[in-house]
Short mmCIF file of C-alpha atoms in Angstrom, two decimals:
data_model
loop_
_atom_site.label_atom_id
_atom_site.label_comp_id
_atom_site.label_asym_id
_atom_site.label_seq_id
_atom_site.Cartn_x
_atom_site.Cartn_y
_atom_site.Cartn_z
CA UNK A 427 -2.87 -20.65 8.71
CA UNK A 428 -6.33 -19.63 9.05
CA UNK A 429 -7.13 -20.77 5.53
CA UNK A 430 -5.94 -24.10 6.22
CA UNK A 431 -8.00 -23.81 9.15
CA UNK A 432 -11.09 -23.03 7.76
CA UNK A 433 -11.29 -25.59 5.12
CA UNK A 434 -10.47 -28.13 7.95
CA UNK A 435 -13.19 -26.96 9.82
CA UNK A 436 -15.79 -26.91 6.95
CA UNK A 437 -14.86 -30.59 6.37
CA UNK A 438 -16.32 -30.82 10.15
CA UNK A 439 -13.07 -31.91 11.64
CA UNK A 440 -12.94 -31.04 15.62
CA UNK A 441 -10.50 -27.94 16.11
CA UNK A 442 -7.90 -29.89 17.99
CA UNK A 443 -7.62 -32.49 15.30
CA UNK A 444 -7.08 -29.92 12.74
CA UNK A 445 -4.64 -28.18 14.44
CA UNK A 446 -2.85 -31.72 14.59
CA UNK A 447 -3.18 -32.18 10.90
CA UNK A 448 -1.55 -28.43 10.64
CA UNK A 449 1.18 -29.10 12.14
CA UNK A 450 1.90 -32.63 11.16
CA UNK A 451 1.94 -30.96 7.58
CA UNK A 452 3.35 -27.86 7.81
CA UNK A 453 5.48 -26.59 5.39
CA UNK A 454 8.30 -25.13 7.61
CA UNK A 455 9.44 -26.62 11.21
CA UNK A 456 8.60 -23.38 12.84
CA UNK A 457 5.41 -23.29 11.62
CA UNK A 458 4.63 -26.82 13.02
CA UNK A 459 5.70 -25.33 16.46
CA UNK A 460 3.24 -22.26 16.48
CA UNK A 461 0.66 -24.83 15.71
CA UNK A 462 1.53 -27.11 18.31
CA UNK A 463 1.89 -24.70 21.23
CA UNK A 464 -1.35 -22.76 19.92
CA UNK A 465 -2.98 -27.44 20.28
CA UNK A 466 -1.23 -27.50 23.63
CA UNK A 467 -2.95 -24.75 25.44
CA UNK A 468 -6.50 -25.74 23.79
CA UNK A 469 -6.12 -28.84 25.65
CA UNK A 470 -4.79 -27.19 28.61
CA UNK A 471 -8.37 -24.96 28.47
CA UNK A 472 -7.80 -21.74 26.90
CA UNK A 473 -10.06 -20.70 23.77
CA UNK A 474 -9.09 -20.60 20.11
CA UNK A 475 -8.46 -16.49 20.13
CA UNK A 476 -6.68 -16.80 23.22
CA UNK A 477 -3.84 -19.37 22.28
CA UNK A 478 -3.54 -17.61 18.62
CA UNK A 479 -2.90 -14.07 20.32
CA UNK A 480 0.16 -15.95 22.30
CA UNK A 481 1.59 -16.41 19.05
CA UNK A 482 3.04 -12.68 18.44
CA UNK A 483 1.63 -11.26 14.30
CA UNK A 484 -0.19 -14.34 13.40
CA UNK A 485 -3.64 -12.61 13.88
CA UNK A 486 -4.69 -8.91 14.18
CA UNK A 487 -7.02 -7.83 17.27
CA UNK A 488 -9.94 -7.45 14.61
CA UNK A 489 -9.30 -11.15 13.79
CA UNK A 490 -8.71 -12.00 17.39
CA UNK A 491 -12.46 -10.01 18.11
CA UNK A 492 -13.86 -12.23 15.53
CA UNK A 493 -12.61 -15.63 17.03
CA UNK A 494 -13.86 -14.66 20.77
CA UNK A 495 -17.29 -13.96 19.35
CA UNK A 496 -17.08 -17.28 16.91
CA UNK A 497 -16.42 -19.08 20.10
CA UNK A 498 -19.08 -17.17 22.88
CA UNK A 499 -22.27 -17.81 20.00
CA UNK A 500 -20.57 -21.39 18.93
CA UNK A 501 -19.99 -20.30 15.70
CA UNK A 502 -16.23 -20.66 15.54
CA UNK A 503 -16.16 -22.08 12.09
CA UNK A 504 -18.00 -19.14 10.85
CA UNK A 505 -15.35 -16.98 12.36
CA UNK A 506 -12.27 -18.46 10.98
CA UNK A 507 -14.09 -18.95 7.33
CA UNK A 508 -14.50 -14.91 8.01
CA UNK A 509 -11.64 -14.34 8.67
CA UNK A 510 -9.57 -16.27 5.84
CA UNK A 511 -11.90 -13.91 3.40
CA UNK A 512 -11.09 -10.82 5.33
CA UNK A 513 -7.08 -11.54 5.12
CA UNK A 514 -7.94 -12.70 1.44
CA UNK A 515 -9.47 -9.55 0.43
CA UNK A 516 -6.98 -7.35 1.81
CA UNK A 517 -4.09 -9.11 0.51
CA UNK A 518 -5.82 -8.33 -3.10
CA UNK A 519 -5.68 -4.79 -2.08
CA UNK A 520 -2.42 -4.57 -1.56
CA UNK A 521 -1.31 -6.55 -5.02
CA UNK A 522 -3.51 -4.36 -6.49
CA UNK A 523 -1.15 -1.35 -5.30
CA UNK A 524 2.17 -2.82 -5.79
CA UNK A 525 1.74 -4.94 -8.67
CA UNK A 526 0.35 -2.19 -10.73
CA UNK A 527 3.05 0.70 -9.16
CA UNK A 528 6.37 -2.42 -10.28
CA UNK A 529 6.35 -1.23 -13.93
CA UNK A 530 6.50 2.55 -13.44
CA UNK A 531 8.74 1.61 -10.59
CA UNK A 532 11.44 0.10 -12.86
CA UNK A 533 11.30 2.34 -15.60
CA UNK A 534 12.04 5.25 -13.02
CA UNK A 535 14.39 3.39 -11.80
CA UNK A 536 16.22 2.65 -15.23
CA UNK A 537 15.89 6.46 -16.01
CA UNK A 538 18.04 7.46 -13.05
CA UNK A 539 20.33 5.03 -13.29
CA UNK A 540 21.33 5.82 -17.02
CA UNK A 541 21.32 9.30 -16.44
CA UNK A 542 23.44 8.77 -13.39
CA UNK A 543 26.33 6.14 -15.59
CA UNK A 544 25.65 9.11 -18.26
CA UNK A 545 26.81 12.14 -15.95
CA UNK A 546 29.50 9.81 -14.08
CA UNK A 547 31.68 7.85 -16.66
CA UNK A 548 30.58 9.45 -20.54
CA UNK A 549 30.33 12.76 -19.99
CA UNK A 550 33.19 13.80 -17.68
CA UNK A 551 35.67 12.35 -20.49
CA UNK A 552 34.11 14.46 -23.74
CA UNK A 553 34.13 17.42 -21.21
CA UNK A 554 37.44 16.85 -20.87
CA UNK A 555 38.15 16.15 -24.35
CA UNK A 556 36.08 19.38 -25.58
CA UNK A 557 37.34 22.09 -22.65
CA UNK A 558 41.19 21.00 -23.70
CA UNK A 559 40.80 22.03 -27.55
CA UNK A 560 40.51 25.78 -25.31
CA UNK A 561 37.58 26.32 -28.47
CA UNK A 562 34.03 28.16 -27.63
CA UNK A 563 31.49 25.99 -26.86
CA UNK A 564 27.49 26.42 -28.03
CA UNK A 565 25.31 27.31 -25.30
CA UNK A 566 23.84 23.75 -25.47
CA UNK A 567 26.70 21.95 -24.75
CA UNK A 568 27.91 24.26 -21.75
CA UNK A 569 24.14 23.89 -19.83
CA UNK A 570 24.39 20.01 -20.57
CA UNK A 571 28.07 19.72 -19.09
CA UNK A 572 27.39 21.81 -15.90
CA UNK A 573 23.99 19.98 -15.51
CA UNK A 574 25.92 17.30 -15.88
CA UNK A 575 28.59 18.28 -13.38
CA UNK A 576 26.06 19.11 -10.51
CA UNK A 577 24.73 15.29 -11.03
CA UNK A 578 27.74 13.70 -10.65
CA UNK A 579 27.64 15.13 -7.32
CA UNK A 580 24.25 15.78 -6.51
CA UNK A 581 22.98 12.22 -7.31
CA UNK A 582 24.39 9.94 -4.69
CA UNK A 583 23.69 12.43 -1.48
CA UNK A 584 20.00 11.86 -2.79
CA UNK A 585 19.89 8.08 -2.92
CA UNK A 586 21.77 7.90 0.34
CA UNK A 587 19.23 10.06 1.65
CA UNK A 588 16.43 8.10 0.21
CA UNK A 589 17.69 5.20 1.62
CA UNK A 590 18.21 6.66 5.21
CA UNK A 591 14.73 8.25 4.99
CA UNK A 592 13.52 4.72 3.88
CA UNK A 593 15.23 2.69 6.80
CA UNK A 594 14.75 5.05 9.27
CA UNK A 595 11.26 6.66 8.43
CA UNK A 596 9.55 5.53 11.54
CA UNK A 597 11.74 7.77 13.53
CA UNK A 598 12.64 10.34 11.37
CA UNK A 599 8.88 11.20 10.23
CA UNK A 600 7.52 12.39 13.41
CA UNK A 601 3.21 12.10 13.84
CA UNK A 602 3.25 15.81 12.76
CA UNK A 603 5.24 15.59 9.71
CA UNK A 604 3.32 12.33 9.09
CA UNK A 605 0.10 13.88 9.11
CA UNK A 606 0.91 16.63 6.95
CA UNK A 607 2.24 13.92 4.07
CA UNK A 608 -1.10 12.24 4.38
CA UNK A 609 -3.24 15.18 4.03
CA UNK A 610 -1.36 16.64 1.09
CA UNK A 611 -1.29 13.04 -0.86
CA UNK A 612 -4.95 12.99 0.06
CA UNK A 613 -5.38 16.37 -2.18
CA UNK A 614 -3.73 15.37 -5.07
CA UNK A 615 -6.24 14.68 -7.91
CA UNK A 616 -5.21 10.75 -8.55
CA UNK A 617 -2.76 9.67 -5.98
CA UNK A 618 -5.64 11.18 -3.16
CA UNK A 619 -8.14 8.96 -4.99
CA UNK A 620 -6.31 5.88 -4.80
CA UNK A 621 -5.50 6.32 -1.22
CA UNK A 622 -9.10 7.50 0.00
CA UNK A 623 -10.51 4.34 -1.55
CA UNK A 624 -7.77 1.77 -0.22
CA UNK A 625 -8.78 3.09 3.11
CA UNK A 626 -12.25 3.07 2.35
CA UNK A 627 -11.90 -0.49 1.17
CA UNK A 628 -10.29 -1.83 4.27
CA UNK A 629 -12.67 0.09 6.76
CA UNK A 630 -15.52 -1.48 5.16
CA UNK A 631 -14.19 -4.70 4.82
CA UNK A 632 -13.06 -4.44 8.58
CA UNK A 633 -16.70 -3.50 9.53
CA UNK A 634 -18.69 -6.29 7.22
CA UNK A 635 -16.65 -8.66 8.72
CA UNK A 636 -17.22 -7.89 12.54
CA UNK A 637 -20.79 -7.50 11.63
CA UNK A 638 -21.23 -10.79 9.97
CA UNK A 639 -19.23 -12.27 12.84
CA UNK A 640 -21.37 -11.11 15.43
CA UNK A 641 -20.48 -7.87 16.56
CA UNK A 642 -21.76 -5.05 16.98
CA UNK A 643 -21.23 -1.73 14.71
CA UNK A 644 -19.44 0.04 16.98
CA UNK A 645 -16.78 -2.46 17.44
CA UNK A 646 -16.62 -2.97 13.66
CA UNK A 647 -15.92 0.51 13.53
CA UNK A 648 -13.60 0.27 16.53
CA UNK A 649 -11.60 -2.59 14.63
CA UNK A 650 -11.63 -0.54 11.19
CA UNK A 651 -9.72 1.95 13.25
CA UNK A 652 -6.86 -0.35 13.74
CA UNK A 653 -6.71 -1.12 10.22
CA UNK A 654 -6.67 2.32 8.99
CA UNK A 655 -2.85 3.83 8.23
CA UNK A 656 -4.05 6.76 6.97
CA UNK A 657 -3.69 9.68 10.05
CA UNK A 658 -6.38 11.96 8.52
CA UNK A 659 -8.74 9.12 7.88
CA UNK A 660 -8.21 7.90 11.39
CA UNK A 661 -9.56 11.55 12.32
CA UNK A 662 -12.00 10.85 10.69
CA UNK A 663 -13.23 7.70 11.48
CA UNK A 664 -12.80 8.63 15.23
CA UNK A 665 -15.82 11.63 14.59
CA UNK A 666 -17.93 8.97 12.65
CA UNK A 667 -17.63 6.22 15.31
CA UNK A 668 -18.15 9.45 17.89
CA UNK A 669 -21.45 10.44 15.77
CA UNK A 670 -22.82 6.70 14.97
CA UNK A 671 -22.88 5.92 19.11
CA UNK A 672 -24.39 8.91 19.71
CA UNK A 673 -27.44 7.46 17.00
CA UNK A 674 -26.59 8.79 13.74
CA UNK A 675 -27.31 6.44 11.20
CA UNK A 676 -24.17 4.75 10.24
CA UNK A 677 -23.76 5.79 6.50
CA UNK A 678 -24.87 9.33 6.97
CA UNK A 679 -21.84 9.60 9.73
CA UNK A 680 -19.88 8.00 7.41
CA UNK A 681 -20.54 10.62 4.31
CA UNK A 682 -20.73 13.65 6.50
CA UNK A 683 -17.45 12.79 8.06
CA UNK A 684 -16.08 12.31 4.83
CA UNK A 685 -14.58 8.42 6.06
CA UNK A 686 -15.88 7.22 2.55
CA UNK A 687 -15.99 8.56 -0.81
CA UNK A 688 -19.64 9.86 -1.80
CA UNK A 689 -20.34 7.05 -3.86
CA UNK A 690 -19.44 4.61 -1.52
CA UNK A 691 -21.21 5.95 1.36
CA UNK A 692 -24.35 5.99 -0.42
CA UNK A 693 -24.09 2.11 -0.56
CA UNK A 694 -23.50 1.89 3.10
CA UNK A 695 -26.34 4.07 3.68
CA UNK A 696 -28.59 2.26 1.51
CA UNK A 697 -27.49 -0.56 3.14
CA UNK A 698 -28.59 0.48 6.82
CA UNK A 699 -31.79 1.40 5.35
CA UNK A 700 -32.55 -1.58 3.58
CA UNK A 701 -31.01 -3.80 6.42
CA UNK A 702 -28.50 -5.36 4.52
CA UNK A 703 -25.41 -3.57 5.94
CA UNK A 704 -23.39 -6.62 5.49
CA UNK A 705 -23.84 -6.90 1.83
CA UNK A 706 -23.73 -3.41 1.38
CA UNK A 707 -20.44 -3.14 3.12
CA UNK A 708 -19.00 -6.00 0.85
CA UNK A 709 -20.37 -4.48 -1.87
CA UNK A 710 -19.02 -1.13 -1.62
CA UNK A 711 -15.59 -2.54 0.05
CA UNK A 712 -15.36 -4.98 -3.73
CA UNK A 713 -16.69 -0.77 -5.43
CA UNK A 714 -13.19 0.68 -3.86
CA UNK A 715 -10.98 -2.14 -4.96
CA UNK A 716 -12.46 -1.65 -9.21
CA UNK A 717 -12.16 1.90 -8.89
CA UNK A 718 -8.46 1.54 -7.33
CA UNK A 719 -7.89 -0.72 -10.39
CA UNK A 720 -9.45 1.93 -13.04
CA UNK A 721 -7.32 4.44 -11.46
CA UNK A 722 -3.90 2.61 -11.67
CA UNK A 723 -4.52 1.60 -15.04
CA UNK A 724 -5.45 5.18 -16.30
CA UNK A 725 -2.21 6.35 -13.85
CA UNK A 726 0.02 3.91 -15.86
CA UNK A 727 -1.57 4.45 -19.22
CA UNK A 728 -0.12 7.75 -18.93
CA UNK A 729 2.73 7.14 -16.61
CA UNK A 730 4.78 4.70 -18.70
CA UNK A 731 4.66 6.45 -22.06
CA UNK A 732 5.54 9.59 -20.34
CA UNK A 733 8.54 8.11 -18.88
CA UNK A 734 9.32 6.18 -21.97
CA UNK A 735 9.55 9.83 -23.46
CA UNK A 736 11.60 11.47 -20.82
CA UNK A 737 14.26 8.82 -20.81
CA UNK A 738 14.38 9.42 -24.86
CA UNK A 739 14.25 13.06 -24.59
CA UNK A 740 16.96 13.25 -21.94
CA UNK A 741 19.59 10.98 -24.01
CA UNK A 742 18.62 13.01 -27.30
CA UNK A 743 19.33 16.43 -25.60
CA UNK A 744 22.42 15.05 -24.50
CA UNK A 745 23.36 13.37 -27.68
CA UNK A 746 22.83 16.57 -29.56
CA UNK A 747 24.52 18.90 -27.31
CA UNK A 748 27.88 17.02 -27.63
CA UNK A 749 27.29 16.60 -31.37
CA UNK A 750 26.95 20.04 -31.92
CA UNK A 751 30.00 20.86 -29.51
CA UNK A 752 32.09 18.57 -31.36
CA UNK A 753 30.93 20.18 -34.62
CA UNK A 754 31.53 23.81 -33.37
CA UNK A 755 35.14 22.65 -32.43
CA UNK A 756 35.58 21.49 -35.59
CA UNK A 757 34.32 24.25 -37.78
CA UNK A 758 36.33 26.91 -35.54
CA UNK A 759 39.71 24.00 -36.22
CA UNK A 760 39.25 24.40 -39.79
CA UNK A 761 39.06 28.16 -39.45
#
């Protein structure tokens, strides 16, 4: 929507004639009726942000911010061009997440479900086959067939349960318990990395673009906090915003409240200092989003061999345990 928008606008069509062209060409009937309604109350008087926020999720109130002070300092097509880029950059974070965390995801995936059709429909019958012969069996064998025993039942009760958790996460993770995930993911040595700067990288693309719209800091930093999912960062962010209105300096509350990664901060700070906060806030949101790659990469560098070689060492120790039952059987037989 707003991209369409925006390049409308550029091309210095009026608003109401663009939203006509929208909806004469939109892709999907119900589209062409959010567009319509959002044309019929321009006319009737109300602004831009005001008919978009009647159409419930198609803008965020930092986006909605934005278009009320595009449309108070007549710079509407600013705002929407701003906010197209904001949406833009934070739908790269997010590929940039899942589309590196699909591969791993798969391979896990595959290793679970082989060892689950492994403990379910191959092993049960050599048990059976190798427990009737009433013949000792190595020690091998016997841990791999009551491992394998405790799977067949084990298994299922935790994918059901994954799948409740999954579903039902919003009400079975209470604020508490929610907070205490985040804060022990934000420990871990990679995982914490990759979250801090994904938060990092939002808050400061949040901020640059309230800035550059017209706001003030303090509502950037108020709009960053609707952005943020992260419970400790929000903590955070709340004793920054706390500290910058009393008159700290922006990217010193920023660092000292530990909202952004050292690095990162720095830029900020040398951005307030240099008076070029917007660029610096770009600069270091675009500094998150490379190091999140560089992380993933590194992750998955070692992540995929490793489970490449636990799938393979999981169907060899199985392989040979059975082999060398079989071949115990058989020597004791021929005894």
């Amino acid at each position: 929507y707003f991209q369409t928008l925006a390049m409308l606008l550029t091309s210095k069509l009026p608003v109401e004639a663009a939203l006509t062209t929208m909806r004469d060409q939109a892709p999907r009937p119900r589209v062409g009726i959010a567009v319509g309604e959002i044309r019929d109350q321009l006319r009737s008087g109300a602004s831009l942000a005001d008919a978009v926020e009647s159409v419930p999720g198609l803008a965020s109130p930092q986006h909605l911010a934005l278009l009320r002070a595009g449309h108070e300092s007549g710079r509407l097509e600013h705002a929407v061009t701003l906010i197209d880029a904001s949406m833009s950059q934070r739908d790269r974070i997010r590929r940039v997440i899942v589309g590196q965390l699909i591969y791993p995801a798969i391979l896990l995936l595959t290793a679970v479900v082989a060892l689950w059709f492994l403990t379910t429909f191959v092993m049960p019958r050599i048990s059976e086959m190798l427990t009737s012969l009433d013949k000792p069996l190595p020690w091998q064998t016997q841990v791999t067939l009551t491992v394998a025993g405790w799977l067949v039942w084990i298994l299922p009760p935790i994918i059901l349960a994954g799948v409740v958790v999954a579903a039902m996460h919003r009400t079975l993770i209470t604020p508490a318990i929610r907070a205490w995930i985040d804060r022990t993911l934000l420990r871990l040595p990679i995982v914490g990395t990759l979250r801090w700067h994904g938060q990092a990288a939002m808050i400061c693309d949040a901020v640059a673009t309230m800035v550059e719209g017209g706001g003030d800091v303090l509502a950037g930093l108020a709009q960053a906090r609707e952005v943020v999912t992260s419970p400790s960062v929000a903590v955070r962010l709340d004793d920054a915003r706390r500290r910058t209105r009393e008159g700290t300096d922006l990217g010193q509350a920023l660092r000292d409240c530990q909202v952004l990664p050292p690095m990162i901060g720095a830029v900020v700070q040398v951005g307030m200092q240099t008076g070029d906060l917007t660029g610096a806030l770009k600069r270091a949101a675009e500094m998150c989003i490379e190091r999140q790659e560089r992380l993933t990469e590194r992750l998955l560098t070692v992540m995929s061999p490793a489970l490449i070689m636990l799938m393979a060492l999981t169907v060899g120790w199985v392989v040979y345990s059975l082999v060398t039952g079989m071949m115990a059987v058989n020597d004791v037989g021929g005894l």
